[in-house]
CSV table of C-alpha atoms in Angstrom, one decimal:
chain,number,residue,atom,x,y,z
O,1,UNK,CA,69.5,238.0,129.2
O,2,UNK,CA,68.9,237.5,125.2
O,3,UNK,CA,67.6,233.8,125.8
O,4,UNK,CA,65.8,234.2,122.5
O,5,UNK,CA,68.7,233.0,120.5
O,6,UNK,CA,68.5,229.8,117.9
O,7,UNK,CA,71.3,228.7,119.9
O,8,UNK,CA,69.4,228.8,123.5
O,9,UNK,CA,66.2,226.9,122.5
O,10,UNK,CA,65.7,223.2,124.0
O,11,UNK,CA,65.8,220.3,121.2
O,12,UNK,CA,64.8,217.0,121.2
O,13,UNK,CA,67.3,214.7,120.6
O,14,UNK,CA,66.4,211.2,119.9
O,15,UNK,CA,65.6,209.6,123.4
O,16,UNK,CA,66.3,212.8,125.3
O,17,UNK,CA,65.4,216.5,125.1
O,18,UNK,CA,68.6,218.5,125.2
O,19,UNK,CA,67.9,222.3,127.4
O,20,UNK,CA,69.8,224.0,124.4
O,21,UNK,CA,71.7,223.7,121.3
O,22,UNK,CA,74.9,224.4,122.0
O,23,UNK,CA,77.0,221.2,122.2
O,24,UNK,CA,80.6,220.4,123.9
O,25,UNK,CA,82.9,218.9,121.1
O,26,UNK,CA,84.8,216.1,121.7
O,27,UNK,CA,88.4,217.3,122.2
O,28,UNK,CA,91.9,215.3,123.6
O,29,UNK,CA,92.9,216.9,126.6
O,30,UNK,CA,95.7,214.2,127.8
O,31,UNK,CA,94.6,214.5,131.5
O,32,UNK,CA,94.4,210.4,131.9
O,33,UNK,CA,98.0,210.1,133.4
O,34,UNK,CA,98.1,206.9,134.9
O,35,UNK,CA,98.9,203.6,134.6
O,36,UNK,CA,95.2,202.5,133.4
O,37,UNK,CA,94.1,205.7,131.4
O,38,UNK,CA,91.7,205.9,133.8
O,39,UNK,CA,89.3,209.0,133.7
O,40,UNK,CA,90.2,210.8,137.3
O,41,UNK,CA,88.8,213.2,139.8
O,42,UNK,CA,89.4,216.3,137.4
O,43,UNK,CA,88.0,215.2,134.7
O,44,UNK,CA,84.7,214.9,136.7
O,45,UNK,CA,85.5,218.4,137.6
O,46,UNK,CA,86.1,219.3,133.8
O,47,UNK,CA,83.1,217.9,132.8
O,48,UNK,CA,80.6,219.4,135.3
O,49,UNK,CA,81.7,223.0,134.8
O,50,UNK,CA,80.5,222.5,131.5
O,51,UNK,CA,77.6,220.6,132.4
O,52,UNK,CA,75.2,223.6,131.0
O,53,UNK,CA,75.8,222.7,127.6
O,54,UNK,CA,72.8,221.1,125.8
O,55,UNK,CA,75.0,218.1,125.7
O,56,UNK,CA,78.6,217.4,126.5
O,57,UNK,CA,80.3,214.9,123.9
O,58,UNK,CA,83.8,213.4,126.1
O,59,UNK,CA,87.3,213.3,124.3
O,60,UNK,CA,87.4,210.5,122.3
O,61,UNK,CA,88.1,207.2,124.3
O,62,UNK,CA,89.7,204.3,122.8
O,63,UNK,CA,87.8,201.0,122.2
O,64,UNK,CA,90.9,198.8,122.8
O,65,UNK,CA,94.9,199.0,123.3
O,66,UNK,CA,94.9,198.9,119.6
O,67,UNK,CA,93.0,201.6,119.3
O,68,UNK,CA,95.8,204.1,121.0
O,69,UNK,CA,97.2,206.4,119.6
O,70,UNK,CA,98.0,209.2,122.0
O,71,UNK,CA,99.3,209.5,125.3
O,72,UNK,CA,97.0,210.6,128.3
O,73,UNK,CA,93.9,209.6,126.7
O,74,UNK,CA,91.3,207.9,128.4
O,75,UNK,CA,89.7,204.2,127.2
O,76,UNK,CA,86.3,203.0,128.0
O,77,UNK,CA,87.4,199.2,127.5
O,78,UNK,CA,88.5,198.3,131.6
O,79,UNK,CA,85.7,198.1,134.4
O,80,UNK,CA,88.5,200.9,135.8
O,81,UNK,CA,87.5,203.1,132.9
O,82,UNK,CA,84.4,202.3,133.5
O,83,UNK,CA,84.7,202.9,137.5
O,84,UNK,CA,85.7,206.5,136.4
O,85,UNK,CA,83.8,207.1,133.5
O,86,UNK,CA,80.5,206.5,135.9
O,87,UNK,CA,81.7,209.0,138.7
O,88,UNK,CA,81.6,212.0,135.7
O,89,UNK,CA,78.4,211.2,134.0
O,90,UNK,CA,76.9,211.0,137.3
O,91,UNK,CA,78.4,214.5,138.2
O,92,UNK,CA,77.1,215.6,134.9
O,93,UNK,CA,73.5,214.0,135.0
O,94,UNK,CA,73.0,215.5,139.1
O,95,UNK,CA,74.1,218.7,137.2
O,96,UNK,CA,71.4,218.5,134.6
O,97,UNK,CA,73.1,217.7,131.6
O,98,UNK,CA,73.6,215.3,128.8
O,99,UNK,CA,76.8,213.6,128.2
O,100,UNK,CA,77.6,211.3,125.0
O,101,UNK,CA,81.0,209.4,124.7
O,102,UNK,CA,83.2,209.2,121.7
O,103,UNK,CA,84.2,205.8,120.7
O,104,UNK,CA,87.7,206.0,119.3
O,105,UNK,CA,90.2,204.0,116.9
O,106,UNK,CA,92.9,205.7,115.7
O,107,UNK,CA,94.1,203.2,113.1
O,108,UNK,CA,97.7,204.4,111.4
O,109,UNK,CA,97.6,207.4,113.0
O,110,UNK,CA,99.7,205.8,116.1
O,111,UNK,CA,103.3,204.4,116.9
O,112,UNK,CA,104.8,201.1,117.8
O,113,UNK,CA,105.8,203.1,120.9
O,114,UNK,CA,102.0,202.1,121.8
O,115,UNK,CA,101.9,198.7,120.8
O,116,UNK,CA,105.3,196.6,122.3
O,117,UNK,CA,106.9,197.8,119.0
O,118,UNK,CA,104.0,196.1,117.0
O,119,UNK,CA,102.9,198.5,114.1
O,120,UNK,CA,99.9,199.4,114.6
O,121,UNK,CA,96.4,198.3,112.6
O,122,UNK,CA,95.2,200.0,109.3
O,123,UNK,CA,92.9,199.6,106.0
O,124,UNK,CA,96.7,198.9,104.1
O,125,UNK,CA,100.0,199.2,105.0
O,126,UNK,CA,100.1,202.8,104.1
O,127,UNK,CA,102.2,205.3,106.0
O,128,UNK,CA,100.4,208.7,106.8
O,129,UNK,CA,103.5,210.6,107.2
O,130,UNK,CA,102.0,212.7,110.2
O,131,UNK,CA,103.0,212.5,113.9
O,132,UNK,CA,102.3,210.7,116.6
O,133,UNK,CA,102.3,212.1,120.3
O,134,UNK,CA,104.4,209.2,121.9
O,135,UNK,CA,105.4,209.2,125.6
O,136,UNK,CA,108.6,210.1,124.2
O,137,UNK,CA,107.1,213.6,122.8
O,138,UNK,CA,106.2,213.7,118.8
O,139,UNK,CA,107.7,210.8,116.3
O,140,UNK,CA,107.2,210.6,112.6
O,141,UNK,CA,104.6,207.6,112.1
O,142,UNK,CA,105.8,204.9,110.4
O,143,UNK,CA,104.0,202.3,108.1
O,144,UNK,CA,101.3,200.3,109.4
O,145,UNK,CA,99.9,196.7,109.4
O,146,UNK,CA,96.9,196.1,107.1
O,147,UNK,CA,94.0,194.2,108.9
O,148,UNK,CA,93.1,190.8,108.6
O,149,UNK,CA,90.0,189.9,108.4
O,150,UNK,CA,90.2,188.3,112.0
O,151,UNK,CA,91.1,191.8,112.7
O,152,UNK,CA,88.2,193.4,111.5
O,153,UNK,CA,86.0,191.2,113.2
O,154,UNK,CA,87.9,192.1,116.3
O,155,UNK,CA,87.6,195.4,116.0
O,156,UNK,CA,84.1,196.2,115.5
O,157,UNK,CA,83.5,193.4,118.7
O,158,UNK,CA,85.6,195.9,120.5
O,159,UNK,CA,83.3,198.8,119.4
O,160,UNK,CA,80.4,196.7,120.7
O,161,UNK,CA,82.3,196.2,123.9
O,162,UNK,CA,82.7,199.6,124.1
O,163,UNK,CA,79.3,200.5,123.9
O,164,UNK,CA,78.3,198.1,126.4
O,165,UNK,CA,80.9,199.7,129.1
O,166,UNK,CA,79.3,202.9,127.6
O,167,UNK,CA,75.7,201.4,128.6
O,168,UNK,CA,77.0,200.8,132.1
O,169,UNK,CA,78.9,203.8,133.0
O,170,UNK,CA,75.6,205.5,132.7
O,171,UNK,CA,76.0,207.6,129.1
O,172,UNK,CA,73.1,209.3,127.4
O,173,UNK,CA,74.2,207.8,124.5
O,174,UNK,CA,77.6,207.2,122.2
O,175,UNK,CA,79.6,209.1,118.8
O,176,UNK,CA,81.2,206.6,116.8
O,177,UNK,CA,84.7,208.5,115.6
O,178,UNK,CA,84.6,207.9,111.8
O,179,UNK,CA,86.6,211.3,111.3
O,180,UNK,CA,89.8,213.2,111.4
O,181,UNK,CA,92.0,210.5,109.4
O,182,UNK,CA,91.1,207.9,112.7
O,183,UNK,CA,90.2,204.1,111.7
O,184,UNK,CA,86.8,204.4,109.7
O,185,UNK,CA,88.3,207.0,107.9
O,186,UNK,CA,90.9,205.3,106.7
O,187,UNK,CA,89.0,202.6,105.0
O,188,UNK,CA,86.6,205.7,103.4
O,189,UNK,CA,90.0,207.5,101.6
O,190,UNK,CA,91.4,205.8,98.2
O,191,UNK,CA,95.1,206.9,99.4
O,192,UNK,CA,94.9,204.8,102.6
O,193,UNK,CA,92.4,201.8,101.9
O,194,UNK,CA,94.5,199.9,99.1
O,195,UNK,CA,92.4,196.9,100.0
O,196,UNK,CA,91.6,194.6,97.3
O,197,UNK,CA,89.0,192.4,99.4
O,198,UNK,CA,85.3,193.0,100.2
O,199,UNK,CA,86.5,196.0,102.3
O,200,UNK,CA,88.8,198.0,99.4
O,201,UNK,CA,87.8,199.5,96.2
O,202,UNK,CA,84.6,200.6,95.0
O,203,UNK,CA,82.8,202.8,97.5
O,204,UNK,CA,80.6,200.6,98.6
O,205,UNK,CA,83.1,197.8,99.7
O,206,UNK,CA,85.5,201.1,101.7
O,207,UNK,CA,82.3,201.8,103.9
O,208,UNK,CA,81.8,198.4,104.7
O,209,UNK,CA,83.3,198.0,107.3
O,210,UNK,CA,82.1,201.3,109.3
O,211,UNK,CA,77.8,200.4,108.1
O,212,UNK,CA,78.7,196.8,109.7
O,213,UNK,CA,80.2,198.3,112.9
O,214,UNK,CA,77.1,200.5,113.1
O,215,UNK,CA,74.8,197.7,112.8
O,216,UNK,CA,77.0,195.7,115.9
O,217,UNK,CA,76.4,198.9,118.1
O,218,UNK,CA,72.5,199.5,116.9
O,219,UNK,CA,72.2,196.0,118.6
O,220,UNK,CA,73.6,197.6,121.7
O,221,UNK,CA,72.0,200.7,122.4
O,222,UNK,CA,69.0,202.2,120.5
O,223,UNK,CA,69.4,204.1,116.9
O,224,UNK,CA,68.4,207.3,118.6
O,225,UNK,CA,71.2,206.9,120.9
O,226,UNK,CA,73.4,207.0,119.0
O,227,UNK,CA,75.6,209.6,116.4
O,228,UNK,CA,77.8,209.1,113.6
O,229,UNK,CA,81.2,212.1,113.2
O,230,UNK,CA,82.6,212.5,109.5
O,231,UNK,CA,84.6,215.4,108.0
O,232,UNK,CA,84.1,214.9,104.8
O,233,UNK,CA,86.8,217.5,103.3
O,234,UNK,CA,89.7,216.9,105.1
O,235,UNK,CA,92.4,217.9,103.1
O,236,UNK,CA,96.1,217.6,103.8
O,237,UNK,CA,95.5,217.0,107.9
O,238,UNK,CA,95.8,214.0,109.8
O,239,UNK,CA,97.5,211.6,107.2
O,240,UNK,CA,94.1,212.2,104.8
O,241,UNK,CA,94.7,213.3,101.1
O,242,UNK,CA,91.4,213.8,99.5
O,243,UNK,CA,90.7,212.4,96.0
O,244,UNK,CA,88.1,213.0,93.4
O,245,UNK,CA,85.9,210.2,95.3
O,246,UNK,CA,85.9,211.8,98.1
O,247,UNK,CA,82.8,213.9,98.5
O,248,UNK,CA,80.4,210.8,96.5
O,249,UNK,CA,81.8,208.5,99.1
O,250,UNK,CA,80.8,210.7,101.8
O,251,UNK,CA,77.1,211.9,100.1
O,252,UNK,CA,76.9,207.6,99.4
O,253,UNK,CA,77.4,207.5,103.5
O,254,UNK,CA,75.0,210.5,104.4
O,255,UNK,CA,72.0,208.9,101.8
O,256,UNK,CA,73.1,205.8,103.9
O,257,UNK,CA,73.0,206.8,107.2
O,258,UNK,CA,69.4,208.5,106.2
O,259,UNK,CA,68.2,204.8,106.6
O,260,UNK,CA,69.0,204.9,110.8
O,261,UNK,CA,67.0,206.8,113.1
O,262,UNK,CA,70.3,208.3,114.8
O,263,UNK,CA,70.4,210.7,117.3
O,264,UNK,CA,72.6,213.0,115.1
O,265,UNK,CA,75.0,213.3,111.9
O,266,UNK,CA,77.8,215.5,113.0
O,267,UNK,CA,79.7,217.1,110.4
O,268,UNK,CA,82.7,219.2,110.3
O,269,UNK,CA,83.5,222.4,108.2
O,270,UNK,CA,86.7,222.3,106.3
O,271,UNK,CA,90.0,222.0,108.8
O,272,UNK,CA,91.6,223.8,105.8
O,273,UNK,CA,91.4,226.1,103.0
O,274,UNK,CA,89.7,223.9,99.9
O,275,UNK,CA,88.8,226.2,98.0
O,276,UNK,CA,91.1,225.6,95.3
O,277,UNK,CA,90.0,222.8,95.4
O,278,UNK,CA,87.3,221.8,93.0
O,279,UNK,CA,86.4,218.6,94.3
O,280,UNK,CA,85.7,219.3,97.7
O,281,UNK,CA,83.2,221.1,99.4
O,282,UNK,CA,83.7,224.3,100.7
O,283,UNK,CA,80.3,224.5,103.0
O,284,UNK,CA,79.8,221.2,104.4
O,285,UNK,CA,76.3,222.2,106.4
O,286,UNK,CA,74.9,224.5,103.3
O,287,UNK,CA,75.7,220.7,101.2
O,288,UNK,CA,74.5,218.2,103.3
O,289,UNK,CA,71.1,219.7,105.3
O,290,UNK,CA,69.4,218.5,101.9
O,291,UNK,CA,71.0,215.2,101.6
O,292,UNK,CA,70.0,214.3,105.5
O,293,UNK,CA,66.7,214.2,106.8
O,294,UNK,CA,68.1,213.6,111.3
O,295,UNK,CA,69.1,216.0,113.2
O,296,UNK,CA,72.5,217.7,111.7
O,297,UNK,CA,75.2,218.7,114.3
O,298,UNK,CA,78.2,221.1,113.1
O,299,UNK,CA,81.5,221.6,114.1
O,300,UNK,CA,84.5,223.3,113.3
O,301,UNK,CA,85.4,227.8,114.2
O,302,UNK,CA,81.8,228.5,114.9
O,303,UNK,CA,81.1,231.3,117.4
O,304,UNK,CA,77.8,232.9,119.5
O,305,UNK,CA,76.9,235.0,116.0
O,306,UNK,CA,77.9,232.0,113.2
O,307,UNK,CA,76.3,229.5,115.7
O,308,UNK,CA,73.1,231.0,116.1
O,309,UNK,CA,73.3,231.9,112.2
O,310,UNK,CA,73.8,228.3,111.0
O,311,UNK,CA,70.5,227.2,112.9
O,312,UNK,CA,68.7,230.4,112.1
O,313,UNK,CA,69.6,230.1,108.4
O,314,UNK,CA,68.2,226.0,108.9
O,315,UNK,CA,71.5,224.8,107.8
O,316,UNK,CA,71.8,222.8,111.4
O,317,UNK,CA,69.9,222.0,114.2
O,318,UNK,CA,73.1,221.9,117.3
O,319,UNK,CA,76.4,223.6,116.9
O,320,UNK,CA,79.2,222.0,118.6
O,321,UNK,CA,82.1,224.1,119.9
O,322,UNK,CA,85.6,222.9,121.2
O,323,UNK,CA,88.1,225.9,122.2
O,324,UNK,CA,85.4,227.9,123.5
O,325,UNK,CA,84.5,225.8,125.5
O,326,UNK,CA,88.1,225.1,127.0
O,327,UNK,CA,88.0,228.8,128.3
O,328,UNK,CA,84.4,229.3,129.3
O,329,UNK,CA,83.2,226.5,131.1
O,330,UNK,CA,80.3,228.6,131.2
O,331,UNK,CA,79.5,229.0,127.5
O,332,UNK,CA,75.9,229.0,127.6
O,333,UNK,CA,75.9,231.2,130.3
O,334,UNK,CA,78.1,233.6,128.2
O,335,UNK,CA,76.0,233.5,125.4
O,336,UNK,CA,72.7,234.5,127.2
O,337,UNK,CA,74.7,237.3,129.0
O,338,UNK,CA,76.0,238.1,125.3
O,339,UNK,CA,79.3,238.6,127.9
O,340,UNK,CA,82.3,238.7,126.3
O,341,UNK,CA,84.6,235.6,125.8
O,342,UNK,CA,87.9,234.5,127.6
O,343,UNK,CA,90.9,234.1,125.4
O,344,UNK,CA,92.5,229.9,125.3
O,345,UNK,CA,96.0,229.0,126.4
O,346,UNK,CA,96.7,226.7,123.9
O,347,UNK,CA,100.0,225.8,125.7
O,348,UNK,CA,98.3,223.5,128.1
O,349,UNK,CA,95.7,221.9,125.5
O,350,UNK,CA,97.6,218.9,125.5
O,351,UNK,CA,99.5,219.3,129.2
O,352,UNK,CA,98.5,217.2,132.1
O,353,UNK,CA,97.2,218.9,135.6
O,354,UNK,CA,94.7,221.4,136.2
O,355,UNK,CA,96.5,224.3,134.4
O,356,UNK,CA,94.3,225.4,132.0
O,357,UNK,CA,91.6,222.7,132.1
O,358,UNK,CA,89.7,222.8,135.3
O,359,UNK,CA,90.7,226.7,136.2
O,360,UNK,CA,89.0,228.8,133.9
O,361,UNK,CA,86.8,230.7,135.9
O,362,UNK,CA,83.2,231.9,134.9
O,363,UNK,CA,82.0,235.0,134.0
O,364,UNK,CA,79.9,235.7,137.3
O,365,UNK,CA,83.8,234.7,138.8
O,366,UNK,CA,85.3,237.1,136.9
O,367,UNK,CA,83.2,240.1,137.8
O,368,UNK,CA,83.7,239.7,141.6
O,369,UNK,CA,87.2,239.7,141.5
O,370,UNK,CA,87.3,242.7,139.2
């Protein structure tokens, strides 16, 4: 076993030392099917199999009903959630492993199909012209409601309410979701925050309300519990069109976050091909390690030789990986075997039942049945 990789070395992670680098990204996996979006019996299965990784962040869970946006998801806002949420990180902690939870607000990028017909919340009433996986199967999105003020308030006490169920259900710590065109980012991009208030216009006022959320959740759980997600050049994805302010608001939010003792930043690589575009950064870890002084966390394509190069090269200190971890539940395992990879079925990403989500076997299963 080559146990000498970057990749393979323990870490210590705010209030916990992680047994390796190599982190579990949050992904959607629509397995919550019921009534209650209840986290169930399989997804404690789902979770221990991968319960090697240094750390495991969950799926994003919603903070509220508002919050929704896609079907099959689970909340972390009902003692049921709760109930559920308990029986995996217990799984995962008798396992040996770490497990964060994603808090989640998906802003625009929802239906009325979610909310009795109500549109749902936003920065402005701007329409991101994506798609919103309704129980009805994909529907255009249509314009949203711009917060009140009331709302805003709302919200982030819905974030802190999160985090306490988050405290209870046993988590090693929580990711606030201020990426991927959700809630937080909204307010960050020009083209969806139209605000003219205290929380629209100049940079400062459009991270508002995220820095003031943060502070509600710091009063919650420890700094060093918790970790912050941005992707700061999205382009053309998930309702987000970036602008020339882009990448300062995102280097003002970095410098900012600099003033927290977080467990982690973490920071996804381009979604798309930017590179015509000359506002926006091409290599988001190579731009930001010198702008942050925590611990960096990157996302986004990385495999066994990028991973352990990214660390290596000191652009990162954790590399989180999403489909591979889908087909190996045994990643780390992989990795330290250098063993080759299984191949994703990205038909049943979003499916519900055990199909592709609790029966990839491992690599040791493999072998005896060849």
């Amino acid at each position: 076993m080559k146990t000498d990789q970057p990749l393979l070395q323990s870490f210590k992670l705010g209030a916990t030392t992680l047994k390796n680098r190599v982190v579990m990204a949050p992904m959607t996996r629509s397995r919550a099917d019921n009534p209650g979006n209840v986290p169930t019996e399989m997804h404690v299965e789902y979770y221990t199999q991968r319960a090697s990784a240094g750390l495991i962040i969950t799926e994003g869970s919603q903070v509220s009903e508002q919050a929704v946006g896609y079907i099959h998801t689970p909340g972390i806002h009902t003692a049921e959630q709760v109930a559920g949420w308990k029986k995996v990180v217990d799984a995962v902690h008798a396992e040996g492993g770490k497990i964060f939870i994603q808090l989640w607000h998906v802003g625009r990028m929802s239906h009325p199909d979610f909310h009795n017909g109500e549109k749902p919340l936003a920065p402005s009433a701007v329409n991101p012209n994506a798609k919103a996986y309704t129980p009805e199967g994909f529907k255009e999105t249509e314009e949203p409601r711009a917060m009140t003020l009331e709302e805003i308030k709302q919200t982030q006490e819905d974030f802190v309410n999160a985090a306490k169920n988050a405290v209870e259900a046993g988590f090693d710590g929580v990711e606030i979701h201020s990426s991927n065109g959700y809630l937080f980012h909204q307010f960050f991009n020009k083209n969806a925050n139209v605000r003219t208030d205290e929380y629209g216009g100049s940079i400062e006022n459009r991270v508002r309300f995220f820095f003031e959320t943060l502070d509600k959740v710091k009063e919650i759980l420890p700094e060093n519990k918790i970790g912050v997600r941005l992707n700061p050049s999205l382009n053309g994805v998930f309702g987000i069109e970036a602008t020339e302010e882009t990448i300062p608001t995102f280097d003002h939010i970095v410098e900012r976050l600099n003033n927290y003792d977080l467990a982690y930043l973490h920071l996804s690589e381009p979604f798309t091909d930017v590179s015509d575009i000359d506002y926006l950064e091409t290599e988001i870890a190579k731009h930001y390690r010198p702008k942050y002084h925590g611990n960096l966390m990157i996302n986004a394509n990385f495999d066994q030789e990028s991973g352990n190069e990214v660390i290596e090269e000191g652009n990162a200190d954790l590399v989180s990986f999403g489909k591979l971890f889908i087909s190996n539940p045994d990643l780390v395992e992989r990795f330290a075997m250098n063993a080759p990879m299984a191949d994703w079925d990205e038909d049943t990403f979003y499916t519900q039942g055990e199909k592709g989500y609790t029966d990839y076997p491992t690599y040791k299963a493999e072998q005896q049945e060849a």
